[in-house]
Amino acid sequence: MALSAAAALAYHLRVSLADRRAVVVGGRAAEARHLVLYGLAVIGLFFAAFSTGFTLQGLWDRVIADALVPLNRPDFGGPGGLTRDEMLRVQLVSQIPPILAGLALWLGTWLPLQRGLRAATADGEIERRSVVRKLAIYFIVGVSAVVALVSATFGSSAVIRRLLGDPFQEPFTSLVHDLGFPISFTIIFAALWLFHRRVVEAEAARET
């Protein structure tokens, strides 16, 4: 089912791009087209970003944190259950397909839209003036900033609690393990924020 949906999506994206090359798409048709394509780009980008964040968190927890601060954690499900290495493999197997699918969806929509944007034609002018494009970019900038800020706040609060001698300690964790989520998501979404901030600056420079 997933392969069929991907094939159908790829086919209709190619049809949309072919229509745009054949004739200038303007007015409400252009707005509807932009709404669909930029919506797909945003969905694909965040799908890949969140999946990458959870994958990095799992790798940090098992590879880095467990090496620096070994913990006597029980296997998942008790005796005879999955070991932590097996749990990591399950997580990687479940997260890699969403990462690849999200990247394919984002690149498959974002790159053609960017190429159309640079064209010195009437179609390129429609792309450059698209309100939907600006809303999509600012939406990505806003969400990325919020997620990066929240993640950094969680990480900072964990460090401050330990420095102040907070007696609360979960039985199977440490500061290094607690920093896996904040560090992973701060890196991913700070990078998204910086990338799309540069897109915003390029848009502003193009219009001046």
mmCIF file of C-alpha atoms in Angstrom, residues 105-176:
data_model
loop_
_atom_site.group_PDB
_atom_site.id
_atom_site.type_symbol
_atom_site.label_atom_id
_atom_site.label_comp_id
_atom_site.label_asym_id
_atom_site.label_seq_id
_atom_site.Cartn_x
_atom_site.Cartn_y
_atom_site.Cartn_z
ATOM 1 C CA LEU A 105 8.837 13.871 -0.161
ATOM 2 C CA TRP A 106 10.561 17.108 0.863
ATOM 3 C CA LEU A 107 13.264 16.984 -1.824
ATOM 4 C CA GLY A 108 10.781 15.852 -4.467
ATOM 5 C CA THR A 109 8.671 18.977 -3.910
ATOM 6 C CA TRP A 110 11.104 21.589 -2.573
ATOM 7 C CA LEU A 111 13.820 21.281 -5.243
ATOM 8 C CA PRO A 112 11.486 21.635 -8.271
ATOM 9 C CA LEU A 113 9.786 24.594 -6.583
ATOM 10 C CA GLN A 114 13.178 26.226 -5.999
ATOM 11 C CA ARG A 115 14.181 25.720 -9.632
ATOM 12 C CA GLY A 116 10.936 27.317 -10.796
ATOM 13 C CA LEU A 117 11.533 30.209 -8.430
ATOM 14 C CA ARG A 118 14.821 31.159 -10.128
ATOM 15 C CA ALA A 119 13.402 31.177 -13.654
ATOM 16 C CA ALA A 120 13.249 34.654 -15.224
ATOM 17 C CA THR A 121 9.791 33.974 -16.666
ATOM 18 C CA ALA A 122 6.175 34.801 -15.898
ATOM 19 C CA ASP A 123 5.889 31.433 -14.169
ATOM 20 C CA GLY A 124 8.936 32.255 -12.039
ATOM 21 C CA GLU A 125 7.389 35.586 -11.079
ATOM 22 C CA ILE A 126 4.237 33.793 -9.910
ATOM 23 C CA GLU A 127 6.395 31.478 -7.803
ATOM 24 C CA ARG A 128 8.303 34.382 -6.264
ATOM 25 C CA ARG A 129 5.110 36.246 -5.346
ATOM 26 C CA SER A 130 3.385 33.203 -3.846
ATOM 27 C CA VAL A 131 1.820 33.963 -0.467
ATOM 28 C CA VAL A 132 1.557 30.237 0.269
ATOM 29 C CA ARG A 133 5.325 29.894 -0.200
ATOM 30 C CA LYS A 134 6.023 32.665 2.306
ATOM 31 C CA LEU A 135 3.561 31.205 4.822
ATOM 32 C CA ALA A 136 5.118 27.737 4.498
ATOM 33 C CA ILE A 137 8.646 29.066 5.018
ATOM 34 C CA TYR A 138 7.683 31.193 8.018
ATOM 35 C CA PHE A 139 5.728 28.272 9.470
ATOM 36 C CA ILE A 140 8.833 26.069 9.260
ATOM 37 C CA VAL A 141 10.959 28.833 10.803
ATOM 38 C CA GLY A 142 8.481 29.283 13.662
ATOM 39 C CA VAL A 143 7.981 25.602 14.472
ATOM 40 C CA SER A 144 11.725 24.890 14.235
ATOM 41 C CA ALA A 145 12.520 27.773 16.579
ATOM 42 C CA VAL A 146 9.921 26.621 19.121
ATOM 43 C CA VAL A 147 11.080 22.979 19.091
ATOM 44 C CA ALA A 148 14.756 23.974 19.350
ATOM 45 C CA LEU A 149 13.980 26.399 22.185
ATOM 46 C CA VAL A 150 11.884 23.873 24.121
ATOM 47 C CA SER A 151 14.540 21.177 23.671
ATOM 48 C CA ALA A 152 17.319 23.508 24.819
ATOM 49 C CA THR A 153 15.181 24.508 27.809
ATOM 50 C CA PHE A 154 14.704 20.867 28.839
ATOM 51 C CA GLY A 155 18.435 20.274 28.562
ATOM 52 C CA SER A 156 19.324 23.388 30.540
ATOM 53 C CA SER A 157 16.823 22.567 33.280
ATOM 54 C CA ALA A 158 18.253 19.038 33.621
ATOM 55 C CA VAL A 159 21.772 20.438 34.041
ATOM 56 C CA ILE A 160 20.662 23.137 36.508
ATOM 57 C CA ARG A 161 18.701 20.628 38.618
ATOM 58 C CA ARG A 162 21.765 18.426 38.995
ATOM 59 C CA LEU A 163 24.049 21.413 39.748
ATOM 60 C CA LEU A 164 21.666 22.577 42.471
ATOM 61 C CA GLY A 165 21.649 19.139 44.036
ATOM 62 C CA ASP A 166 18.099 18.147 43.178
ATOM 63 C CA PRO A 167 17.584 14.896 45.144
ATOM 64 C CA PHE A 168 15.115 13.548 42.598
ATOM 65 C CA GLN A 169 16.790 10.740 40.662
ATOM 66 C CA GLU A 170 14.979 8.289 38.450
ATOM 67 C CA PRO A 171 16.226 4.746 39.168
ATOM 68 C CA PHE A 172 17.641 3.988 35.712
ATOM 69 C CA THR A 173 18.874 7.292 34.299
ATOM 70 C CA SER A 174 21.659 9.867 34.565
ATOM 71 C CA LEU A 175 22.320 13.418 33.414
ATOM 72 C CA VAL A 176 24.102 12.157 30.310
#
